[in-house]
PDB file of C-alpha atoms in Angstrom:
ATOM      1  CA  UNK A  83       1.079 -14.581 -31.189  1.00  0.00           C
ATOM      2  CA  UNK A  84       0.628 -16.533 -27.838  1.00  0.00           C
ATOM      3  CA  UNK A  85       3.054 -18.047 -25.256  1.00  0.00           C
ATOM      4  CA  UNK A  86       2.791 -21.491 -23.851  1.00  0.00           C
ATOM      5  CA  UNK A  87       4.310 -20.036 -20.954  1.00  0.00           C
ATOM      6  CA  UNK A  88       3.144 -16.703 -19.467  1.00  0.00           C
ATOM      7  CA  UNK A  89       5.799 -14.417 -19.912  1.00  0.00           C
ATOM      8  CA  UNK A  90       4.630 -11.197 -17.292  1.00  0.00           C
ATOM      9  CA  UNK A  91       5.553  -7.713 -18.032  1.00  0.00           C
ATOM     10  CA  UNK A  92       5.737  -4.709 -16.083  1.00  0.00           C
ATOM     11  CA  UNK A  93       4.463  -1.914 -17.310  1.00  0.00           C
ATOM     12  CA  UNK A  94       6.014   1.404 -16.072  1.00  0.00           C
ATOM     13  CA  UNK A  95       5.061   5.002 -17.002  1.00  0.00           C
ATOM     14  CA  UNK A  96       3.041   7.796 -15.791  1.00  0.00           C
ATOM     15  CA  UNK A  97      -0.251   7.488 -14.268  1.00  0.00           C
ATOM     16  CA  UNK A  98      -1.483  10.228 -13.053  1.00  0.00           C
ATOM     17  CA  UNK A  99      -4.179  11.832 -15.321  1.00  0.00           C
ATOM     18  CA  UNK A 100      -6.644   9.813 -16.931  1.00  0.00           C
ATOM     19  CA  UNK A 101      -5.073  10.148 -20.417  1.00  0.00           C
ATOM     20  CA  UNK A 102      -1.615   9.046 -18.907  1.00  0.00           C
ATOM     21  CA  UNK A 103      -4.180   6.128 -17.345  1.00  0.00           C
ATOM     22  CA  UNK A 104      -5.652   5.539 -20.720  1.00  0.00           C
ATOM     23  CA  UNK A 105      -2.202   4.783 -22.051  1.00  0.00           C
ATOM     24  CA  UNK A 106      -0.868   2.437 -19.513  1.00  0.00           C
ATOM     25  CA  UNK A 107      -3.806   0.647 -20.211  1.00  0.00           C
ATOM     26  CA  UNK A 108      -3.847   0.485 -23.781  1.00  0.00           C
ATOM     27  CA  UNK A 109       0.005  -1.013 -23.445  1.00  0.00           C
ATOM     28  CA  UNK A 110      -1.299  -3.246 -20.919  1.00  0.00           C
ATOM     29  CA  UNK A 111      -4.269  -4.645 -23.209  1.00  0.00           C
ATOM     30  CA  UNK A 112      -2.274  -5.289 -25.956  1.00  0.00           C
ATOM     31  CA  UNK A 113       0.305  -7.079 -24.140  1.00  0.00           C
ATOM     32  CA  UNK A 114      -2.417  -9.532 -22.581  1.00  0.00           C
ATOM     33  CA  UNK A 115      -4.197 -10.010 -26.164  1.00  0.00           C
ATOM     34  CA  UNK A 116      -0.882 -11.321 -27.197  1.00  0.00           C
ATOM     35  CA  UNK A 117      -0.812 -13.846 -24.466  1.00  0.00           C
ATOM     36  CA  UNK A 118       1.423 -12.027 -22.019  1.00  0.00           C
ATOM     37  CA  UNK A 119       0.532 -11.329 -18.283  1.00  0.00           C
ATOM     38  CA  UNK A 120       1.194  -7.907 -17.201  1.00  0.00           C
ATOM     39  CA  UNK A 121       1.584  -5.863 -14.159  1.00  0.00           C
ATOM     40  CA  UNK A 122      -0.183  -2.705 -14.458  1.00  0.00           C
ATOM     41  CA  UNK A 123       0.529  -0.093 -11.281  1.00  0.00           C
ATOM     42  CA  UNK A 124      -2.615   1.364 -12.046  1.00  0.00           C
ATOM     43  CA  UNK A 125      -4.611  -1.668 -11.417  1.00  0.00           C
ATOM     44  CA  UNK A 126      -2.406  -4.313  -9.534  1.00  0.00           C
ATOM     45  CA  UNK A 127      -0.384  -1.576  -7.486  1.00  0.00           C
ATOM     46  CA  UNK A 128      -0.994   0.150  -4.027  1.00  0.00           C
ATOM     47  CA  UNK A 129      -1.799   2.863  -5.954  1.00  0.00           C
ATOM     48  CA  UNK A 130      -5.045   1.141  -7.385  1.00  0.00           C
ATOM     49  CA  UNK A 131      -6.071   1.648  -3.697  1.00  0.00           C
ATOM     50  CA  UNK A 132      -4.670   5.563  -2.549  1.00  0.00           C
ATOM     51  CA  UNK A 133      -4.421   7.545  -6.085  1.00  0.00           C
ATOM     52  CA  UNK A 134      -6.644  10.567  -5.564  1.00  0.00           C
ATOM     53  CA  UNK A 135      -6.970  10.469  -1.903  1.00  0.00           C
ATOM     54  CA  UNK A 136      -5.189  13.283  -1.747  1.00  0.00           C
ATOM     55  CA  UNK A 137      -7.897  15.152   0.436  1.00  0.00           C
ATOM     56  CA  UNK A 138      -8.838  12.257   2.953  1.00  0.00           C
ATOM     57  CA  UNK A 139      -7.380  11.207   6.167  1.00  0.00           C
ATOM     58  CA  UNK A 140      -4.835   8.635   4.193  1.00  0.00           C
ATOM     59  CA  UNK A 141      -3.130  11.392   3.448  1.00  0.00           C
ATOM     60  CA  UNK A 142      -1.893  12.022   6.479  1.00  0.00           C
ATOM     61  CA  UNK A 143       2.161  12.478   7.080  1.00  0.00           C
ATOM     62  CA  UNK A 144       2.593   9.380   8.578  1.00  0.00           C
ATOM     63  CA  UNK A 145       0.299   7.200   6.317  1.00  0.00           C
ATOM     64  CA  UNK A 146       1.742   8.996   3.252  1.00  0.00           C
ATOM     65  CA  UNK A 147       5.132   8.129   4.108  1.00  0.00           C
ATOM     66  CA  UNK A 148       3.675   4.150   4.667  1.00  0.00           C
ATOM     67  CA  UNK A 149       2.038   4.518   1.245  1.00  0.00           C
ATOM     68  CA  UNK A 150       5.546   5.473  -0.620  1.00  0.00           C
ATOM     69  CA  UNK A 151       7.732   2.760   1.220  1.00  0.00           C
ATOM     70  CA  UNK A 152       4.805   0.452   0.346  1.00  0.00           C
ATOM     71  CA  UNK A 153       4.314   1.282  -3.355  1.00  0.00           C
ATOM     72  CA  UNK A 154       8.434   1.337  -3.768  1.00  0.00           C
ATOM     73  CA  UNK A 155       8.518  -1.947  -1.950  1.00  0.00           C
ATOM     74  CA  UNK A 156       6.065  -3.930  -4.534  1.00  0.00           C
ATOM     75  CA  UNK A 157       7.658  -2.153  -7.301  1.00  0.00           C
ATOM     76  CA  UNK A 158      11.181  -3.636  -6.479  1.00  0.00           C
ATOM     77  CA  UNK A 159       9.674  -7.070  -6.111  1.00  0.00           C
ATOM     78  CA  UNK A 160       7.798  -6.829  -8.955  1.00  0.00           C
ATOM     79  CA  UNK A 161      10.506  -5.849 -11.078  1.00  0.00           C
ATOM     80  CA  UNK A 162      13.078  -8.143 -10.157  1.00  0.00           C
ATOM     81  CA  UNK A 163      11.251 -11.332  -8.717  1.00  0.00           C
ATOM     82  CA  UNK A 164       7.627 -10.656  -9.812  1.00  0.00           C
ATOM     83  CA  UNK A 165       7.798  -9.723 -13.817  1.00  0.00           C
ATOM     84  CA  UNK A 166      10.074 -11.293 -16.715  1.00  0.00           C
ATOM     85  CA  UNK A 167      10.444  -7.993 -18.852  1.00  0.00           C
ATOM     86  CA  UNK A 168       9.740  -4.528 -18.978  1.00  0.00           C
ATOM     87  CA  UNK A 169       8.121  -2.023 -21.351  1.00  0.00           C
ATOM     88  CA  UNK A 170       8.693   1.606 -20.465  1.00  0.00           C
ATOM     89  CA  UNK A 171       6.507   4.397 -21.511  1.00  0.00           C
ATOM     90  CA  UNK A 172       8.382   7.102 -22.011  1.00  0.00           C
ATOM     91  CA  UNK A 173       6.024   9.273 -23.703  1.00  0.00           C
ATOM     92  CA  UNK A 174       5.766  13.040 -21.992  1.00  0.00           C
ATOM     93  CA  UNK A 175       7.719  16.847 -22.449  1.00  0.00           C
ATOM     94  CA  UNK A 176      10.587  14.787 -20.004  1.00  0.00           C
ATOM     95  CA  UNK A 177      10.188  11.008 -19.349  1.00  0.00           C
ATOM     96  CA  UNK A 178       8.177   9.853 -16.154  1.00  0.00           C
ATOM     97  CA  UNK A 179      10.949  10.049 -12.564  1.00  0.00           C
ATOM     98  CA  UNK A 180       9.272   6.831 -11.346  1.00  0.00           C
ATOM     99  CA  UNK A 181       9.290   5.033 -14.351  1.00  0.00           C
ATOM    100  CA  UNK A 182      12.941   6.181 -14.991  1.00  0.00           C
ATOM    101  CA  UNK A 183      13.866   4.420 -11.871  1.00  0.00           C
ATOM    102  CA  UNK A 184      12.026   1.344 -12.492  1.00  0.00           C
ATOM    103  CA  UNK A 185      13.350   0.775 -15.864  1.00  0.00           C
ATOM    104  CA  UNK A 186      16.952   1.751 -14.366  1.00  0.00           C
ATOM    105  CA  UNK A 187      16.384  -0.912 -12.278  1.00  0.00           C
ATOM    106  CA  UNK A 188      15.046  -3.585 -14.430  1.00  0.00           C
ATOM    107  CA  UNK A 189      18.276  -2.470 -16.230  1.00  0.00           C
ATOM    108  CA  UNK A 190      20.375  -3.222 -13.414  1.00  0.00           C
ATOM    109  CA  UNK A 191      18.349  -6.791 -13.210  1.00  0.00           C
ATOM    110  CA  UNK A 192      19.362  -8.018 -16.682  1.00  0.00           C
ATOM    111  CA  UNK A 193      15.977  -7.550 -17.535  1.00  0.00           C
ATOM    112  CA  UNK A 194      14.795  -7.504 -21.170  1.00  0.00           C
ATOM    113  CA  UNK A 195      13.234  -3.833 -21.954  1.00  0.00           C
ATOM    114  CA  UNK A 196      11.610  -2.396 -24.476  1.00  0.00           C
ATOM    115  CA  UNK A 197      10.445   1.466 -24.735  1.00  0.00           C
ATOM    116  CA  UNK A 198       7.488   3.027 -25.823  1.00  0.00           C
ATOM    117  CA  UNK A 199       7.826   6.784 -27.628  1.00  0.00           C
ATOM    118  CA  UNK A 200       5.433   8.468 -29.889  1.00  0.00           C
ATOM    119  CA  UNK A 201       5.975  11.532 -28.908  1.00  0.00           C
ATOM    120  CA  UNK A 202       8.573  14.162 -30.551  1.00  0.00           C
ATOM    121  CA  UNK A 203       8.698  16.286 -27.685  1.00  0.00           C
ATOM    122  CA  UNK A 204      12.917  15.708 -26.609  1.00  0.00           C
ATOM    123  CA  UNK A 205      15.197  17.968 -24.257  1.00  0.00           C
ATOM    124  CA  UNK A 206      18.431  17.770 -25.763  1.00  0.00           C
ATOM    125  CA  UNK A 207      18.246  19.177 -29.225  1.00  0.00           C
ATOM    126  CA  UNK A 208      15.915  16.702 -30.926  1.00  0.00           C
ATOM    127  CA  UNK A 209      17.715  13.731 -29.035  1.00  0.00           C
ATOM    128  CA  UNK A 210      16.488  11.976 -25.650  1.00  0.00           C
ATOM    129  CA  UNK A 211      18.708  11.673 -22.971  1.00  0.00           C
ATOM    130  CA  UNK A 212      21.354   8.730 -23.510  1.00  0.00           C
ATOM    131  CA  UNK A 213      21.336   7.656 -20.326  1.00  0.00           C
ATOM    132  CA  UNK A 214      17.926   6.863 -20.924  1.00  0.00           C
ATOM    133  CA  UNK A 215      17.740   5.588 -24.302  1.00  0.00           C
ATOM    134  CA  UNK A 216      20.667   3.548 -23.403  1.00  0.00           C
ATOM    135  CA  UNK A 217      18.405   1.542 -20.875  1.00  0.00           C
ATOM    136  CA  UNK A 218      17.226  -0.415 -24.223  1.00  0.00           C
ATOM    137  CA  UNK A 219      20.741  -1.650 -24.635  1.00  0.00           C
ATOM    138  CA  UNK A 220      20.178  -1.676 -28.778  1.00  0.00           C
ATOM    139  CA  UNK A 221      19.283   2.878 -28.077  1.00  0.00           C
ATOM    140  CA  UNK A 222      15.964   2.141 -30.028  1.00  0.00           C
ATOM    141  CA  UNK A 223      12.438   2.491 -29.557  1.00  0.00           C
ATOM    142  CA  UNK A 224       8.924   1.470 -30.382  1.00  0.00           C
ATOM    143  CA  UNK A 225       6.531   3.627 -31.808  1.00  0.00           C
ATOM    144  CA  UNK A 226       3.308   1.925 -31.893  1.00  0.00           C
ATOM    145  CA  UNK A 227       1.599  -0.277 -29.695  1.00  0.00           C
ATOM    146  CA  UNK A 228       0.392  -2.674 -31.610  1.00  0.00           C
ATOM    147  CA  UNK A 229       4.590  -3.712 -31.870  1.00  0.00           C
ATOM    148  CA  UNK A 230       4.910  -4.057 -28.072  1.00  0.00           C
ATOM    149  CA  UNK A 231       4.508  -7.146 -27.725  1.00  0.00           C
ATOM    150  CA  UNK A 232       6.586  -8.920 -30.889  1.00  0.00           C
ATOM    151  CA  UNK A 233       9.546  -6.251 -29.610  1.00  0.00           C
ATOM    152  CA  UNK A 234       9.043  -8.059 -26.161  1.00  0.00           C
ATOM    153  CA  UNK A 235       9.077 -11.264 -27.745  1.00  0.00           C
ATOM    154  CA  UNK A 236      11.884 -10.566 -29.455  1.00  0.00           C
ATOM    155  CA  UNK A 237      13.856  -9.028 -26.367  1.00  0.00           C
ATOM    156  CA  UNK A 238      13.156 -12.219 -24.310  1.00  0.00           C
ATOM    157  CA  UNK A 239      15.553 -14.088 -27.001  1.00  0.00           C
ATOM    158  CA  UNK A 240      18.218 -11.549 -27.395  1.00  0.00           C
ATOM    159  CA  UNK A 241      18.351 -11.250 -23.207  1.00  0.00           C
ATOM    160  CA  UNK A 242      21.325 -13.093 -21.546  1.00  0.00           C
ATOM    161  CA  UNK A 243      20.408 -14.814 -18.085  1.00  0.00           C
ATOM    162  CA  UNK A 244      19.890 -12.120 -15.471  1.00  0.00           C
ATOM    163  CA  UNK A 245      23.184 -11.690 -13.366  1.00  0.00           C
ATOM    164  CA  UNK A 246      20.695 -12.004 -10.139  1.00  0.00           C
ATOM    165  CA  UNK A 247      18.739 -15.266 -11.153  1.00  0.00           C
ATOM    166  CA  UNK A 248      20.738 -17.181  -8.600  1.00  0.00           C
ATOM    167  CA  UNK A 249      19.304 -14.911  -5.740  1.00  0.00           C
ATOM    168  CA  UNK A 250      22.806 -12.791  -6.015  1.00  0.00           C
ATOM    169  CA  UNK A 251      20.788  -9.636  -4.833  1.00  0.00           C
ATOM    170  CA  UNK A 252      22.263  -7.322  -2.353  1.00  0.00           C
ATOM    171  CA  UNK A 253      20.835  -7.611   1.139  1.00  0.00           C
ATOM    172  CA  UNK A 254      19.812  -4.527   1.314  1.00  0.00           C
ATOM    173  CA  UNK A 255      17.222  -5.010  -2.056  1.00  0.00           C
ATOM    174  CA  UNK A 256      16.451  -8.277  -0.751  1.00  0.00           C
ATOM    175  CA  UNK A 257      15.347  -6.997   2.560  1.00  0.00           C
ATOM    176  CA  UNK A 258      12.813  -4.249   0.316  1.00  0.00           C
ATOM    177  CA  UNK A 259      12.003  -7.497  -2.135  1.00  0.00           C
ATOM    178  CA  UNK A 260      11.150  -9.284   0.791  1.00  0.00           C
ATOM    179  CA  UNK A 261       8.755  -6.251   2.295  1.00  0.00           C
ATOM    180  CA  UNK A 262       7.133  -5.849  -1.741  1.00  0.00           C
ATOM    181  CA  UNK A 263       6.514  -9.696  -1.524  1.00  0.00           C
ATOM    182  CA  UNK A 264       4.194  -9.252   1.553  1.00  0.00           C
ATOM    183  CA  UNK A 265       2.860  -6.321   0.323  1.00  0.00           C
ATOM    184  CA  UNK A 266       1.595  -7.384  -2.679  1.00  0.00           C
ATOM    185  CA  UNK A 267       0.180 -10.425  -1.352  1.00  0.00           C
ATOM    186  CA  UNK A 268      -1.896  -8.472   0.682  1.00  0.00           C
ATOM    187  CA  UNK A 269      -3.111  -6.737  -2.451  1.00  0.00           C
ATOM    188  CA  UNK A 270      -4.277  -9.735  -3.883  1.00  0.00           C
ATOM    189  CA  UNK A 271      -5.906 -10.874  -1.134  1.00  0.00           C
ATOM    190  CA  UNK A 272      -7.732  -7.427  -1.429  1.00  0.00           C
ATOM    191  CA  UNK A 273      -9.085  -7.642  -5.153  1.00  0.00           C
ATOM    192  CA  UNK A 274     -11.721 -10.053  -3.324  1.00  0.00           C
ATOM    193  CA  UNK A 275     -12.058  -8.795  -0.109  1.00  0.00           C
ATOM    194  CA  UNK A 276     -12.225  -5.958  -0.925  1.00  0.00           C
ATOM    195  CA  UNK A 277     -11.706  -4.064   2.320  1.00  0.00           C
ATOM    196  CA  UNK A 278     -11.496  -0.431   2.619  1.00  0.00           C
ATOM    197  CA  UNK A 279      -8.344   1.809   2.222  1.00  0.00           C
ATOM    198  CA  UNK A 280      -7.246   2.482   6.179  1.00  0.00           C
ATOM    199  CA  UNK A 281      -8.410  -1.099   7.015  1.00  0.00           C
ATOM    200  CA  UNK A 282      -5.444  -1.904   4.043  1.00  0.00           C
ATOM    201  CA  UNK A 283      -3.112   0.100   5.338  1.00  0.00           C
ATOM    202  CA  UNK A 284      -2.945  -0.887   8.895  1.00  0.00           C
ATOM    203  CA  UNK A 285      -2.388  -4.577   7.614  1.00  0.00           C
ATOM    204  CA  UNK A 286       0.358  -2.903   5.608  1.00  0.00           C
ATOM    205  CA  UNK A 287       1.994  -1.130   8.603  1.00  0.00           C
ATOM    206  CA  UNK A 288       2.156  -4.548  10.390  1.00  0.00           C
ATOM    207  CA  UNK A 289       4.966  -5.368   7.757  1.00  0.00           C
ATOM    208  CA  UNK A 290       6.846  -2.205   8.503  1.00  0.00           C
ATOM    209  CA  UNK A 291       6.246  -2.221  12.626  1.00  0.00           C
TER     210      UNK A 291
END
């Protein structure tokens, strides 16, 4: 299956051990072999540039707080201005908080979703949360990855128009939108200049002074 257009995804779910890595990535590849650009946190994200710093001088209370209103900043944009869909990961003994959010707000956004869950492992008596299952709109979920993609596919044609499509945002997510949009330029600006993490962040502050 490929796309004359580039539909681009956002792929949200933990990150934060290699194996949680490993699966992001895997959703991520198989997304892109079926002609779909993706945004991966991992890899396009701020946190491409800070995860495991946590012993180094960017971890610093001021910088640290930069580095959250930065990462939250292109995650908003990304989600509502920067990506089409959304495939959550929900995998884990209680679904990632970030990626809760994000696929809350990709929710909110009209956004077509899909989740991910292989694993058994539930809270409430063999049954996920409904107010997260609910984020799918139709309560169900994909079990392998090889059907990401044709569930995305198929989400893209069941999707109304998103209510915000005509720029009907609230100010205050525009203003954050607006800070994400910098931000993430900068980042892609990065992948070939590759400068190093502090020299990043103080272009970052700039956006935030």
């Amino acid at each position: 299956m490929t796309h004359s257009k580039k539909i681009r995804v956002y792929c949200s779910g933990p990150l934060f051990s290699p194996e949680e890595r490993a699966a992001m990535a895997s959703i991520s590849e198989a997304l892109e072999k079926a002609g779909f650009e993706t945004f991966l946190p991992q890899r396009d994200g701020l946190e491409y540039w800070v995860m495991g710093l946590a012993n180094t001088p960017v971890a610093l209370p001021g910088v640290t707080g930069l580095v959250h209103r930065a990462i939250f900043a292109v995650d908003v944009f990304q989600i509502f201005e920067g990506c089409d869909a959304l495939v959550f990961n929900m995998n884990g003994r209680v679904p990632d908080e970030g990626a809760v959010a994000e696929t809350a707000m990709a929710f909110t956004a009209g956004k077509p979703l899909v989740i991910y869950k292989n694993d058994d492992r539930t809270v409430f008596g063999g049954h996920d949360n409904s107010m997260v299952s609910g984020l799918s709109v139709s309560f169900s979920k994909v079990r392998n990855v090889e059907e990401i993609p044709s569930e995305v596919a198929l989400a893209m044609k069941k999707s109304p128009p998103s209510p915000y499509s005509d720029g009907n945002i609230p100010r205050g997510v525009q203003g954050v939108i607006s800070q994400g949009r910098q931000v993430d330029r900068l980042l892609r600006a990065a992948k070939y200049a590759r400068p190093n993490v502090e020299s990043l962040l103080k272009h970052i502050e700039k956006i935030y002074s």
